[in-house]
Coordinates of C-alpha atoms in Angstrom, one line a residue:
X202 CA -58.8 47.0 -64.2
X203 CA -58.0 49.6 -66.9
X204 CA -58.8 46.9 -69.4
X205 CA -62.3 46.4 -67.9
X206 CA -63.2 50.2 -67.7
X207 CA -62.2 50.3 -71.5
X208 CA -64.3 47.1 -72.3
X209 CA -67.5 48.7 -70.7
X210 CA -66.9 52.0 -72.4
X211 CA -66.8 50.2 -75.8
X212 CA -69.9 48.2 -75.1
X213 CA -71.7 51.6 -74.2
X214 CA -70.5 53.1 -77.5
X215 CA -71.9 50.1 -79.5
X216 CA -75.1 49.9 -77.8
X217 CA -75.6 53.8 -78.3
X218 CA -74.7 53.5 -82.0
X219 CA -77.3 50.7 -82.5
X220 CA -80.0 52.8 -81.3
X221 CA -80.7 50.9 -78.0
X222 CA -82.5 53.1 -75.3
X223 CA -81.8 51.5 -71.8
X224 CA -85.1 53.1 -70.5
X225 CA -87.0 50.7 -72.8
X226 CA -85.6 47.4 -71.2
X227 CA -88.4 47.0 -68.9
X228 CA -90.1 43.5 -68.8
X229 CA -93.5 45.2 -69.6
X230 CA -92.0 47.0 -72.6
X231 CA -90.7 43.8 -74.1
X232 CA -93.1 43.5 -77.0
X233 CA -91.7 40.3 -78.0
X234 CA -89.9 38.0 -75.4
X235 CA -86.3 37.1 -75.8
X236 CA -85.7 34.1 -78.1
X237 CA -85.8 30.9 -76.4
X238 CA -84.2 27.6 -77.3
X239 CA -85.6 23.9 -77.5
X240 CA -89.2 23.5 -76.2
X241 CA -89.3 27.0 -74.9
X242 CA -88.8 28.3 -78.5
X243 CA -91.7 26.1 -79.9
X244 CA -93.9 27.5 -77.0
X245 CA -92.8 31.2 -78.3
X246 CA -93.5 30.2 -82.0
X247 CA -96.9 29.0 -81.0
X248 CA -97.6 32.2 -79.3
X249 CA -96.6 34.4 -82.1
X250 CA -98.8 32.3 -84.4
X251 CA -101.8 32.8 -82.0
X252 CA -101.4 36.2 -80.8
X253 CA -99.2 38.0 -83.6
X254 CA -96.4 40.1 -82.8
X255 CA -98.2 42.8 -80.6
X256 CA -98.4 41.3 -77.2
X257 CA -96.8 42.0 -74.1
X258 CA -95.8 39.3 -71.6
X259 CA -97.0 40.1 -67.9
X260 CA -95.0 38.9 -65.0
X261 CA -96.1 37.7 -61.6
X262 CA -95.0 40.3 -59.0
X263 CA -94.4 37.8 -56.1
X264 CA -94.3 34.1 -55.2
X265 CA -91.8 31.4 -56.4
X266 CA -93.3 31.4 -60.0
X267 CA -92.1 34.7 -61.5
X268 CA -92.1 33.7 -65.3
X269 CA -94.7 35.1 -67.7
X270 CA -94.9 31.5 -68.9
X271 CA -95.7 28.8 -66.3
X272 CA -95.5 25.1 -67.0
X273 CA -97.2 22.2 -65.2
X274 CA -99.0 19.1 -65.8
X275 CA -102.6 20.3 -65.2
X276 CA -104.3 17.3 -66.7
X277 CA -102.3 14.3 -65.4
X278 CA -101.1 13.0 -68.8
X279 CA -97.6 13.4 -67.7
X280 CA -97.0 16.1 -70.3
X281 CA -96.6 19.6 -69.3
X282 CA -99.0 22.4 -70.1
X283 CA -98.1 26.1 -70.2
X284 CA -100.2 29.2 -68.8
X285 CA -99.2 32.4 -70.5
X286 CA -99.9 35.8 -69.1
X287 CA -99.9 38.7 -71.6
X288 CA -101.6 41.9 -72.5
X289 CA -102.8 42.3 -76.1
X290 CA -101.9 45.2 -78.2
X291 CA -105.4 46.4 -78.5
X292 CA -105.9 46.3 -74.8
X293 CA -105.5 49.6 -72.7
X294 CA -104.9 47.5 -69.6
X295 CA -105.6 44.2 -68.0
X296 CA -104.0 41.0 -68.3
X297 CA -105.1 37.9 -70.2
X298 CA -104.5 34.2 -69.7
X299 CA -103.6 31.8 -72.5
X300 CA -103.3 28.1 -71.9
X301 CA -101.1 26.0 -74.3
X302 CA -101.2 22.3 -74.8
X303 CA -99.6 19.7 -77.0
X304 CA -100.4 16.0 -77.6
X305 CA -98.1 13.2 -78.1
X306 CA -99.4 12.5 -81.6
X307 CA -98.8 16.1 -82.9
X308 CA -96.1 17.3 -80.6
X309 CA -97.2 20.8 -81.6
X310 CA -98.0 23.5 -79.1
X311 CA -101.4 25.2 -79.6
X312 CA -103.5 27.7 -77.7
X313 CA -106.5 25.7 -76.1
X314 CA -108.1 28.5 -73.9
X315 CA -107.8 32.1 -73.9
X316 CA -109.6 34.6 -71.4
X317 CA -109.4 38.0 -69.8
X318 CA -108.0 37.9 -66.3
X319 CA -109.7 39.0 -63.2
X320 CA -107.3 41.9 -62.4
X321 CA -104.9 44.5 -63.8
X322 CA -101.8 42.4 -62.8
X323 CA -100.6 38.9 -61.8
X324 CA -99.7 39.2 -58.1
X325 CA -98.5 35.5 -57.8
X326 CA -99.0 32.1 -59.2
X327 CA -99.5 28.9 -57.3
X328 CA -99.7 25.5 -58.5
X329 CA -101.3 23.2 -55.6
X330 CA -102.8 19.7 -55.9
X331 CA -106.3 20.4 -54.3
X332 CA -107.9 16.9 -55.1
X333 CA -104.8 14.8 -54.4
X334 CA -104.9 13.2 -57.9
X335 CA -101.2 14.2 -58.4
X336 CA -101.8 16.8 -61.1
X337 CA -101.5 20.5 -60.6
X338 CA -104.3 23.1 -60.3
X339 CA -104.0 26.7 -61.1
X340 CA -104.4 29.4 -58.5
X341 CA -103.9 33.1 -59.5
X342 CA -103.5 35.9 -57.2
X343 CA -104.7 38.9 -59.0
X344 CA -104.1 42.5 -58.4
X345 CA -107.3 44.6 -58.9
X346 CA -107.6 48.1 -60.3
X347 CA -108.2 49.3 -56.6
X348 CA -105.1 47.8 -55.3
X349 CA -106.6 44.9 -53.6
X350 CA -105.6 41.1 -54.1
X351 CA -108.2 38.6 -55.0
X352 CA -108.1 34.9 -55.6
X353 CA -109.0 33.0 -58.7
X354 CA -108.6 29.2 -59.0
X355 CA -109.0 26.9 -62.0
X356 CA -109.0 23.2 -62.9
X357 CA -107.9 21.9 -66.6
X358 CA -109.5 18.9 -67.8
X359 CA -110.4 17.6 -71.3
X360 CA -109.0 20.8 -72.9
X361 CA -111.1 23.2 -70.7
X362 CA -109.7 25.4 -68.1
X363 CA -112.7 25.8 -65.7
X364 CA -113.0 28.3 -62.9
X365 CA -113.4 27.0 -59.4
X366 CA -115.4 29.1 -57.2
X367 CA -113.8 30.5 -54.0
X368 CA -116.4 30.5 -51.3
X369 CA -117.0 31.8 -47.7
X370 CA -118.9 29.7 -45.2
X371 CA -121.8 32.1 -45.5
X372 CA -122.1 31.5 -49.2
X373 CA -125.0 28.9 -48.8
X374 CA -125.5 28.5 -52.5
X375 CA -121.9 28.4 -53.5
X376 CA -121.9 31.6 -55.2
X377 CA -118.3 32.7 -56.2
X378 CA -116.8 35.3 -53.9
X379 CA -113.8 37.4 -54.5
X380 CA -111.9 36.6 -51.3
X381 CA -109.1 39.3 -50.8
X382 CA -105.8 38.5 -49.2
X383 CA -102.4 39.9 -48.2
X384 CA -100.3 36.8 -48.2
X385 CA -101.3 33.5 -50.0
X386 CA -99.7 29.9 -49.8
X387 CA -100.8 26.5 -50.7
X388 CA -99.7 23.5 -48.7
X389 CA -100.9 20.3 -47.1
X390 CA -101.0 21.4 -43.6
X391 CA -103.4 18.8 -42.1
X392 CA -101.8 15.7 -43.6
X393 CA -104.8 14.7 -45.7
X394 CA -102.7 14.3 -48.9
X395 CA -104.4 17.3 -50.5
X396 CA -103.2 20.8 -50.4
X397 CA -105.0 23.6 -48.7
X398 CA -105.1 27.4 -49.4
X399 CA -103.8 29.5 -46.5
X400 CA -105.1 33.2 -46.9
X401 CA -103.8 35.7 -44.6
X402 CA -105.5 39.1 -44.4
X403 CA -106.5 42.2 -42.5
X404 CA -110.2 42.9 -42.0
X405 CA -110.7 46.5 -43.3
X406 CA -113.8 47.1 -40.9
X407 CA -112.5 45.9 -37.6
X408 CA -108.6 45.9 -38.2
X409 CA -108.3 42.1 -37.1
X410 CA -105.9 40.0 -38.9
X411 CA -106.4 36.3 -39.6
X412 CA -105.5 33.4 -41.6
X413 CA -108.2 31.4 -43.3
X414 CA -107.9 27.7 -44.7
X415 CA -109.8 27.0 -47.9
X416 CA -110.1 23.3 -49.1
X417 CA -111.5 21.7 -52.2
X418 CA -114.9 20.2 -51.8
X419 CA -117.1 18.4 -54.3
X420 CA -121.0 18.8 -54.0
X421 CA -123.1 17.1 -56.7
X422 CA -120.3 16.9 -59.0
X423 CA -119.3 20.5 -58.7
X424 CA -116.0 21.5 -57.2
X425 CA -115.2 24.6 -55.1
X426 CA -112.9 25.9 -52.7
X427 CA -114.6 26.5 -49.3
X428 CA -113.1 28.1 -46.2
X429 CA -113.3 25.6 -43.8
X430 CA -111.2 27.1 -40.8
X431 CA -109.9 30.3 -39.5
X432 CA -107.6 31.7 -36.8
X433 CA -107.4 35.3 -35.6
X434 CA -103.9 36.5 -35.0
X435 CA -102.5 39.2 -32.5
X436 CA -104.6 42.2 -32.5
X437 CA -101.3 44.5 -32.7
X438 CA -100.6 43.2 -36.3
X439 CA -100.9 46.2 -38.8
X440 CA -99.7 44.4 -41.9
X441 CA -97.9 41.5 -43.5
X442 CA -94.3 41.3 -45.1
X443 CA -94.1 38.0 -46.9
X444 CA -94.9 34.3 -46.4
X445 CA -93.2 30.9 -46.9
X446 CA -94.6 27.5 -46.6
X447 CA -93.1 24.1 -46.4
X448 CA -91.9 21.4 -44.0
X449 CA -90.8 23.1 -40.8
X450 CA -90.2 20.3 -38.4
X451 CA -90.2 16.5 -38.7
X452 CA -93.7 15.6 -39.9
X453 CA -94.8 19.1 -39.4
X454 CA -95.8 21.6 -42.3
X455 CA -96.8 25.1 -41.9
X456 CA -96.7 28.7 -43.1
X457 CA -94.3 31.4 -41.9
X458 CA -95.7 35.0 -41.8
X459 CA -93.6 38.2 -41.5
X460 CA -95.9 40.6 -39.5
X461 CA -95.6 44.3 -38.8
X462 CA -96.7 45.4 -35.2
X463 CA -96.6 49.1 -35.4
X464 CA -92.9 49.5 -36.0
X465 CA -90.4 48.9 -39.0
X466 CA -89.3 45.6 -37.6
X467 CA -90.8 42.4 -38.6
X468 CA -92.1 39.8 -36.3
X469 CA -92.4 36.1 -37.4
X470 CA -95.5 34.4 -36.9
X471 CA -96.4 30.7 -37.7
X472 CA -99.4 28.8 -38.5
X473 CA -99.5 25.0 -38.1
X474 CA -102.2 22.4 -37.7
X475 CA -103.3 21.2 -34.3
X476 CA -104.2 17.6 -34.8
X477 CA -105.8 17.2 -31.4
X478 CA -108.2 20.2 -32.0
X479 CA -108.3 19.7 -35.8
X480 CA -107.8 23.3 -36.3
X481 CA -105.4 26.0 -37.3
X482 CA -102.7 27.1 -34.5
X483 CA -100.5 30.1 -34.2
X484 CA -98.0 28.5 -31.5
X485 CA -95.6 31.8 -31.5
X486 CA -98.5 34.0 -30.1
X487 CA -98.2 32.2 -26.8
X488 CA -94.5 33.6 -26.5
X489 CA -93.7 36.7 -24.3
X490 CA -91.0 37.7 -26.6
X491 CA -91.7 37.5 -30.2
X492 CA -89.0 36.7 -32.7
X493 CA -88.1 39.9 -34.3
X494 CA -85.9 40.9 -37.3
X495 CA -85.0 44.2 -38.7
X496 CA -84.7 43.0 -42.3
X497 CA -86.8 41.5 -44.8
X498 CA -85.0 38.1 -44.5
X499 CA -87.2 35.3 -45.8
X500 CA -87.5 32.0 -44.1
X501 CA -85.5 29.4 -45.8
X502 CA -83.6 26.1 -45.5
X503 CA -80.2 27.4 -44.5
X504 CA -78.7 24.0 -43.6
X505 CA -79.8 21.6 -46.0
X506 CA -81.9 19.4 -43.8
X507 CA -85.1 19.8 -45.9
X508 CA -86.7 21.8 -43.3
X509 CA -87.4 25.8 -43.4
X510 CA -85.7 28.0 -40.6
X511 CA -86.4 31.7 -39.7
X512 CA -84.3 34.4 -38.5
X513 CA -84.1 36.8 -35.6
X514 CA -81.4 39.5 -35.3
X515 CA -80.0 42.2 -32.9
X516 CA -77.9 45.2 -33.9
X517 CA -74.3 44.9 -33.3
X518 CA -72.5 47.4 -31.1
X519 CA -70.1 49.7 -33.3
X520 CA -68.3 52.9 -33.2
X521 CA -70.0 56.1 -34.1
X522 CA -68.6 56.8 -37.5
X523 CA -70.0 59.3 -40.1
X524 CA -71.5 57.3 -43.1
X525 CA -71.1 54.1 -41.0
X526 CA -73.5 51.2 -41.7
X527 CA -75.4 49.1 -39.0
X528 CA -74.7 45.4 -39.1
X529 CA -76.9 42.9 -37.3
X530 CA -76.0 39.6 -35.9
X531 CA -78.8 37.3 -37.4
X532 CA -79.6 34.0 -35.6
X533 CA -81.3 31.2 -37.7
X534 CA -83.9 29.1 -35.8
X535 CA -85.6 25.9 -36.5
X536 CA -89.3 25.4 -35.2
X537 CA -89.0 22.8 -32.1
X538 CA -92.7 22.3 -31.0
X539 CA -91.6 20.3 -27.9
X540 CA -89.3 22.9 -26.4
X541 CA -90.5 25.8 -24.1
X542 CA -89.0 28.5 -26.5
X543 CA -90.6 26.7 -29.5
X544 CA -87.3 27.2 -31.4
X545 CA -83.9 25.7 -31.6
X546 CA -80.7 27.8 -32.6
X547 CA -79.2 26.4 -35.9
X548 CA -76.9 29.1 -37.1
X549 CA -75.7 32.7 -35.9
X550 CA -74.0 34.9 -38.5
X551 CA -73.3 38.4 -40.0
X552 CA -75.1 38.6 -43.3
X553 CA -74.0 40.9 -46.1
X554 CA -76.3 40.0 -49.2
X555 CA -75.1 43.0 -51.3
X556 CA -71.5 41.4 -51.2
X557 CA -72.7 37.9 -51.4
X558 CA -71.5 36.4 -48.3
X559 CA -72.1 35.8 -44.4
X560 CA -69.6 35.3 -41.7
X561 CA -70.7 32.5 -39.3
X562 CA -70.3 33.4 -35.7
X563 CA -68.8 30.6 -33.3
X564 CA -70.7 30.6 -29.8
X565 CA -67.5 32.2 -28.2
X566 CA -67.6 35.0 -30.9
X567 CA -71.1 36.0 -30.0
X568 CA -70.3 37.8 -26.7
X569 CA -66.7 38.9 -27.5
X570 CA -66.8 40.0 -31.1
X571 CA -68.6 42.9 -33.1
X572 CA -68.4 44.3 -36.5
X573 CA -68.8 47.5 -38.4
X574 CA -68.9 48.4 -42.1
X575 CA -68.0 51.9 -43.3
X576 CA -69.8 52.1 -46.7
X577 CA -66.9 50.4 -48.6
X578 CA -65.7 47.0 -49.3
X579 CA -64.4 46.3 -46.0
X580 CA -66.0 44.9 -42.9
X581 CA -64.1 45.6 -39.7
X582 CA -64.3 43.2 -36.8
X583 CA -63.4 44.3 -33.2
X584 CA -63.0 42.9 -29.7
X585 CA -66.1 43.5 -27.4
X586 CA -66.5 42.9 -23.7
X587 CA -70.0 43.7 -23.5
X588 CA -69.6 47.5 -22.9
X589 CA -66.6 48.8 -24.6
X590 CA -65.4 48.2 -28.0
X591 CA -61.6 47.2 -28.2
X592 CA -59.0 46.5 -30.7
X593 CA -59.6 45.7 -34.3
X594 CA -59.1 41.7 -34.5
X595 CA -59.5 41.4 -38.5
X596 CA -60.9 43.0 -41.6
X597 CA -62.6 41.2 -44.7
X598 CA -62.2 43.0 -48.0
X599 CA -63.8 42.4 -51.6
X600 CA -61.5 42.8 -54.4
X601 CA -62.1 42.4 -58.1
X602 CA -59.9 39.7 -59.6
X603 CA -58.0 42.0 -61.4
X604 CA -57.4 44.1 -58.3
X605 CA -56.3 40.9 -56.4
X606 CA -53.9 40.0 -59.2
X607 CA -52.2 43.4 -58.6
X608 CA -52.3 42.9 -54.6
X609 CA -50.8 39.5 -54.9
X610 CA -47.9 40.8 -57.1
X611 CA -47.2 43.8 -54.7
X612 CA -47.5 41.9 -51.3
X613 CA -44.2 40.8 -49.9
X614 CA -44.2 37.2 -49.1
X615 CA -42.1 37.7 -46.1
X616 CA -44.8 40.1 -44.3
X617 CA -46.6 38.6 -41.6
X618 CA -49.7 40.8 -41.6
X619 CA -51.2 40.9 -45.1
X620 CA -54.4 40.0 -47.1
X621 CA -54.9 36.4 -47.6
X622 CA -57.5 35.1 -49.8
X623 CA -60.3 33.0 -48.2
X624 CA -62.7 32.7 -51.1
X625 CA -62.9 33.3 -54.9
X626 CA -65.6 33.4 -57.4
X627 CA -65.6 34.3 -61.2
X628 CA -65.6 37.9 -60.5
X629 CA -64.2 38.6 -56.9
X630 CA -61.8 37.7 -54.2
X631 CA -62.7 37.8 -50.6
X632 CA -59.6 38.3 -48.4
X633 CA -58.9 38.7 -44.8
X634 CA -56.2 40.7 -42.9
X635 CA -55.7 39.6 -39.3
X636 CA -54.2 41.6 -36.6
X637 CA -51.8 40.5 -34.0
X638 CA -54.5 41.0 -31.3
X639 CA -56.6 38.3 -33.1
X640 CA -53.9 35.8 -33.2
X641 CA -53.3 36.5 -29.4
X642 CA -57.1 35.9 -29.1
X643 CA -56.7 32.5 -30.8
X644 CA -58.5 33.7 -34.0
X645 CA -56.7 32.1 -36.9
X646 CA -56.8 32.2 -40.8
X647 CA -58.2 28.8 -40.9
X648 CA -61.0 29.6 -38.5
X649 CA -62.0 32.7 -40.6
X650 CA -61.9 30.9 -43.9
X651 CA -64.1 28.2 -42.4
X652 CA -66.5 30.8 -41.0
X653 CA -66.8 32.5 -44.6
X654 CA -70.2 31.5 -46.2
X655 CA -71.2 32.5 -49.9
X656 CA -74.8 33.5 -50.3
X657 CA -76.8 32.6 -53.4

């Protein structure tokens, strides 16, 4: 541990002597991007040739594409193009788009399109396939100077990045309209082999929340994204907190929405396609008790079955301890359209993302075991009979690798109650100390080791 502290101190001195200022290590202050390798280096060198040295890369704030350089095959030639978001040195604000391409003949990246963006920042980037031709289109969610989010869509063909109007049904002449959104996803929700845009928003006038569906239409050779469907959500929704789209059940695709209903807790809502009615549906709105969670835990595929699950949680009973931290028992559920509850329990666990792990709870633990964390590296597990907290069963502590080496050398092999490692990574050792009470309850080291789940 002393060696590690000394090494960190030496690194700090070297950086200080070299003139580095930590306050300048902001993504928007990187006047030149970090040196890349391979094809990434070729893109960077082409950017430098086209833009000079005085540009600042701009990074999308949300979504799955967070890089300032987004690559995809936009024209169907099986060679990726690259979209770059940046601010020119001469611009006081705003973000520009540069599209880069290369041919098999020259194998050289060049800037083929350059334009001012529609907003001050890139809120998110989506790469849908609106027309079903197998190549990607480009959708950019722009953050405007007024703070709202608007949608811009583009198709790249024959060296040109063409803007695709986004229209409301009332736009009889196909005039481009800036549709605002709170959450934005693209997915083939209706099974027609073409992606649709799902646009969640709250009307500033009447306060009602809704999800619109926009699909790609071609009229007289001109394409546009037209809003073809809409569903109004619960009137108690006051805001949104993230969205995730994908496969949610066998042959079912949809969008999970995190919604606020006047409290700090987040409710999970779901948007799917009703085949019988040929319209959007929100099945969770029919439930008497919504699925609520306290944290902003995004829906994800937690069991590797290729389908996205969502979570609900409850606060765990604990002793009243100063500086104690609340822990929540999180239940992960999968959408089950044929069941009365519309959900199937997949996994129950305590999640500690800051420590990089979760503890899976067996069904018999749920009503008999609770946990508490006292703002240190240890989590304590106690017996619980539904009303009163009992004895400590076991505790899990995080050690650095250096600390664990010292612990192992000091622990007597003959001692029955001692820390035992249950997981190790490059930096940490996670160890458990089991009490006699736990052993009398049949809780074993092997069981706890099996319940330990590293989080990515």
